[in-house]
């Protein structure tokens, strides 16, 4: 069965105009203090060399939730950095963020019903990142910086903080998030026409 195509509102806009609007909205998204604190903590863990992107996000969200997982379980996130073990695929911070959402919304037992929230929240996390940065592909995200350079590290620190803030925002406020401006925009767009959207994948990108 093919995956359903993702849609975006504002059918009167070209795809380029829609991408620019999405990027502007995400780059100016407002967060509550609790999400900003998660951002700061995750960025510091990365900047201090204590954790890489996926590990920092997982650890910070686990702490935010009161450590439902043993802190040692951060090791489950250790293989995701640099696009899954330096493969250049999905951003490690984003992968760690989806893992972290599972701490709250994932299932624990065989046959247990899947939460109605886990897919929409994971998709929203993906979309926020893609809208903000133009892709979720590590290869593409690194095309404008030299691997291992200060610019590369600074960019990945920002990605880590962004994802930590978004995960906490989604946990606290749901898909709509805390930003009242974006809530209004999303509500106004409901029922409007739509344009096909993709995730800015890895085709022809090189690490």
Tab-separated table of C-alpha atoms in Angstrom:
chain	number	residue	atom	x	y	z
A	1	UNK	CA	0.000	0.000	0.000
A	2	UNK	CA	1.523	3.367	-0.974
A	3	UNK	CA	2.026	5.977	1.691
A	4	UNK	CA	-0.537	8.796	1.635
A	5	UNK	CA	0.825	12.013	0.176
A	6	UNK	CA	1.365	14.758	2.689
A	7	UNK	CA	-0.498	17.940	1.968
A	8	UNK	CA	0.000	21.580	2.816
A	9	UNK	CA	-2.606	24.361	2.856
A	10	UNK	CA	-2.589	27.612	0.857
A	11	UNK	CA	-3.173	26.183	-2.608
A	12	UNK	CA	-2.900	29.698	-4.057
A	13	UNK	CA	0.834	29.640	-3.295
A	14	UNK	CA	3.468	28.033	-5.457
A	15	UNK	CA	5.509	25.250	-3.865
A	16	UNK	CA	8.452	27.649	-3.516
A	17	UNK	CA	6.272	30.288	-1.853
A	18	UNK	CA	4.816	27.668	0.487
A	19	UNK	CA	8.299	26.471	1.462
A	20	UNK	CA	9.403	30.034	2.141
A	21	UNK	CA	6.312	30.679	4.263
A	22	UNK	CA	6.815	27.450	6.215
A	23	UNK	CA	10.475	28.292	6.802
A	24	UNK	CA	9.682	31.797	8.004
A	25	UNK	CA	7.047	30.512	10.415
A	26	UNK	CA	9.319	27.860	11.861
A	27	UNK	CA	12.334	30.124	12.198
A	28	UNK	CA	10.174	32.531	14.213
A	29	UNK	CA	8.314	29.949	16.310
A	30	UNK	CA	7.868	30.985	19.924
A	31	UNK	CA	8.396	28.587	22.838
A	32	UNK	CA	7.473	28.441	26.501
A	33	UNK	CA	10.252	28.678	29.120
A	34	UNK	CA	10.214	24.913	29.729
A	35	UNK	CA	10.984	24.226	26.068
A	36	UNK	CA	13.654	26.938	25.978
A	37	UNK	CA	15.286	25.339	29.027
A	38	UNK	CA	15.329	21.983	27.209
A	39	UNK	CA	16.953	23.667	24.216
A	40	UNK	CA	19.668	25.226	26.378
A	41	UNK	CA	20.405	22.005	28.229
A	42	UNK	CA	20.633	19.904	25.045
A	43	UNK	CA	22.866	22.432	23.315
A	44	UNK	CA	25.154	22.552	26.345
A	45	UNK	CA	25.488	18.784	26.493
A	46	UNK	CA	26.558	18.762	22.852
A	47	UNK	CA	28.832	21.816	23.098
A	48	UNK	CA	30.588	20.370	26.152
A	49	UNK	CA	31.260	17.094	24.345
A	50	UNK	CA	29.220	15.081	26.830
A	51	UNK	CA	26.698	13.767	24.282
A	52	UNK	CA	26.106	13.937	20.555
A	53	UNK	CA	22.835	15.110	19.030
A	54	UNK	CA	20.501	12.129	19.454
A	55	UNK	CA	21.898	11.305	22.892
A	56	UNK	CA	21.487	14.865	24.142
A	57	UNK	CA	17.888	15.083	22.957
A	58	UNK	CA	16.952	11.730	24.476
A	59	UNK	CA	18.629	12.528	27.816
A	60	UNK	CA	17.040	15.969	28.130
A	61	UNK	CA	13.534	14.760	27.305
A	62	UNK	CA	13.913	11.774	29.641
A	63	UNK	CA	14.842	14.186	32.426
A	64	UNK	CA	11.920	16.461	31.534
A	65	UNK	CA	9.529	13.528	31.903
A	66	UNK	CA	10.992	12.499	35.267
A	67	UNK	CA	13.197	9.746	33.839
A	68	UNK	CA	10.635	7.106	32.804
A	69	UNK	CA	13.629	5.330	31.268
A	70	UNK	CA	16.769	4.417	33.160
A	71	UNK	CA	19.296	7.159	32.250
A	72	UNK	CA	21.619	4.393	31.018
A	73	UNK	CA	19.177	3.858	28.142
A	74	UNK	CA	20.663	6.922	26.466
A	75	UNK	CA	23.017	4.382	24.898
A	76	UNK	CA	20.133	3.331	22.628
A	77	UNK	CA	20.494	6.717	20.902
A	78	UNK	CA	24.257	6.519	20.385
A	79	UNK	CA	24.149	5.157	16.832
A	80	UNK	CA	22.085	7.908	15.220
A	81	UNK	CA	24.545	10.855	14.876
A	82	UNK	CA	25.684	12.007	11.440
A	83	UNK	CA	22.713	10.464	9.709
A	84	UNK	CA	22.802	7.048	11.427
A	85	UNK	CA	26.382	6.042	12.106
A	86	UNK	CA	27.851	8.596	9.666
A	87	UNK	CA	25.717	7.248	6.801
A	88	UNK	CA	24.404	10.735	6.063
A	89	UNK	CA	20.736	9.732	6.176
A	90	UNK	CA	18.110	11.136	8.590
A	91	UNK	CA	19.434	13.811	10.967
A	92	UNK	CA	20.508	12.187	14.239
A	93	UNK	CA	18.880	14.898	16.347
A	94	UNK	CA	15.544	14.253	14.638
A	95	UNK	CA	15.886	10.486	15.069
A	96	UNK	CA	16.659	11.016	18.751
A	97	UNK	CA	13.632	13.274	19.030
A	98	UNK	CA	11.308	10.588	17.682
A	99	UNK	CA	12.822	8.156	20.173
A	100	UNK	CA	12.208	10.669	22.933
A	101	UNK	CA	8.545	11.055	21.969
A	102	UNK	CA	8.292	7.290	22.430
A	103	UNK	CA	9.173	7.754	26.102
A	104	UNK	CA	5.790	9.425	26.525
A	105	UNK	CA	3.650	7.932	23.786
A	106	UNK	CA	5.266	4.623	22.825
A	107	UNK	CA	3.814	1.248	23.768
A	108	UNK	CA	5.412	-1.164	26.217
A	109	UNK	CA	3.668	-4.499	25.742
A	110	UNK	CA	3.025	-6.867	22.861
A	111	UNK	CA	-0.448	-6.324	21.449
A	112	UNK	CA	-0.898	-3.030	23.286
A	113	UNK	CA	-2.893	-0.469	21.304
A	114	UNK	CA	-0.744	2.126	19.599
A	115	UNK	CA	-1.236	5.636	20.940
A	116	UNK	CA	-3.260	7.944	18.717
A	117	UNK	CA	-0.655	10.637	19.378
A	118	UNK	CA	2.666	9.054	18.435
A	119	UNK	CA	2.347	9.260	14.633
A	120	UNK	CA	0.932	12.825	14.439
A	121	UNK	CA	3.489	14.132	16.930
A	122	UNK	CA	6.371	12.385	15.177
A	123	UNK	CA	5.204	13.732	11.827
A	124	UNK	CA	4.922	17.248	13.243
A	125	UNK	CA	8.443	17.020	14.642
A	126	UNK	CA	9.696	15.909	11.220
A	127	UNK	CA	7.807	18.678	9.432
A	128	UNK	CA	8.997	21.437	11.749
A	129	UNK	CA	12.596	20.414	11.152
A	130	UNK	CA	12.157	20.077	7.391
A	131	UNK	CA	10.383	23.421	7.090
A	132	UNK	CA	13.021	25.174	9.163
A	133	UNK	CA	16.051	23.660	7.432
A	134	UNK	CA	14.891	22.576	3.988
A	135	UNK	CA	15.649	18.872	4.470
A	136	UNK	CA	15.916	16.142	7.084
A	137	UNK	CA	18.805	14.501	5.218
A	138	UNK	CA	22.201	14.833	6.902
A	139	UNK	CA	23.995	14.838	3.557
A	140	UNK	CA	22.007	17.820	2.373
A	141	UNK	CA	22.230	19.627	5.696
A	142	UNK	CA	26.034	19.383	5.566
A	143	UNK	CA	26.454	20.526	1.974
A	144	UNK	CA	27.101	24.158	2.936
A	145	UNK	CA	29.581	23.433	5.739
A	146	UNK	CA	32.849	21.529	5.904
A	147	UNK	CA	32.549	18.276	7.828
A	148	UNK	CA	34.089	18.637	11.290
A	149	UNK	CA	34.488	22.406	10.991
A	150	UNK	CA	33.343	24.881	13.685
A	151	UNK	CA	30.447	25.792	11.367
A	152	UNK	CA	29.406	22.138	11.182
A	153	UNK	CA	29.499	21.766	14.970
A	154	UNK	CA	27.589	25.022	15.480
A	155	UNK	CA	24.905	23.878	13.057
A	156	UNK	CA	24.499	20.510	14.760
A	157	UNK	CA	24.320	22.165	18.172
A	158	UNK	CA	21.471	24.293	16.849
A	159	UNK	CA	19.683	21.263	15.394
A	160	UNK	CA	20.012	19.500	18.743
A	161	UNK	CA	18.559	22.431	20.653
A	162	UNK	CA	15.753	22.919	18.141
A	163	UNK	CA	14.657	19.298	18.376
A	164	UNK	CA	14.807	19.231	22.183
A	165	UNK	CA	12.655	22.371	22.328
A	166	UNK	CA	10.194	20.980	19.782
A	167	UNK	CA	9.813	17.638	21.550
A	168	UNK	CA	9.087	19.319	24.881
A	169	UNK	CA	6.694	21.741	23.160
A	170	UNK	CA	4.857	18.838	21.517
A	171	UNK	CA	4.642	16.922	24.782
A	172	UNK	CA	3.308	19.948	26.645
A	173	UNK	CA	1.052	21.431	23.968
A	174	UNK	CA	0.348	18.816	21.296
A	175	UNK	CA	0.689	19.197	17.545
A	176	UNK	CA	-0.434	22.827	17.535
A	177	UNK	CA	2.376	23.844	19.890
A	178	UNK	CA	2.471	26.806	22.245
A	179	UNK	CA	2.943	29.597	19.682
A	180	UNK	CA	-0.410	31.435	19.457
A	181	UNK	CA	0.461	32.923	16.052
A	182	UNK	CA	0.997	29.502	14.500
A	183	UNK	CA	-2.130	28.114	16.141
A	184	UNK	CA	-4.135	30.847	14.426
A	185	UNK	CA	-2.424	30.251	11.098
A	186	UNK	CA	-3.036	26.513	11.263
A	187	UNK	CA	-6.680	27.008	12.177
A	188	UNK	CA	-7.203	29.452	9.303
A	189	UNK	CA	-5.663	26.989	6.853
A	190	UNK	CA	-7.893	24.059	7.795
A	191	UNK	CA	-10.191	23.088	4.967
A	192	UNK	CA	-8.173	25.036	2.408
A	193	UNK	CA	-6.753	23.536	-0.751
A	194	UNK	CA	-3.394	21.837	-0.587
A	195	UNK	CA	-0.185	21.235	-2.454
A	196	UNK	CA	1.898	18.090	-2.460
A	197	UNK	CA	4.937	18.202	-0.198
A	198	UNK	CA	7.985	16.017	0.259
A	199	UNK	CA	10.640	15.869	2.949
A	200	UNK	CA	13.611	17.227	1.005
A	201	UNK	CA	15.209	13.797	0.758
A	202	UNK	CA	18.715	12.603	-0.022
A	203	UNK	CA	18.667	12.096	-3.803
A	204	UNK	CA	22.001	13.058	-5.374
A	205	UNK	CA	23.331	14.412	-2.067
A	206	UNK	CA	26.836	13.523	-0.914
A	207	UNK	CA	28.362	13.441	2.542
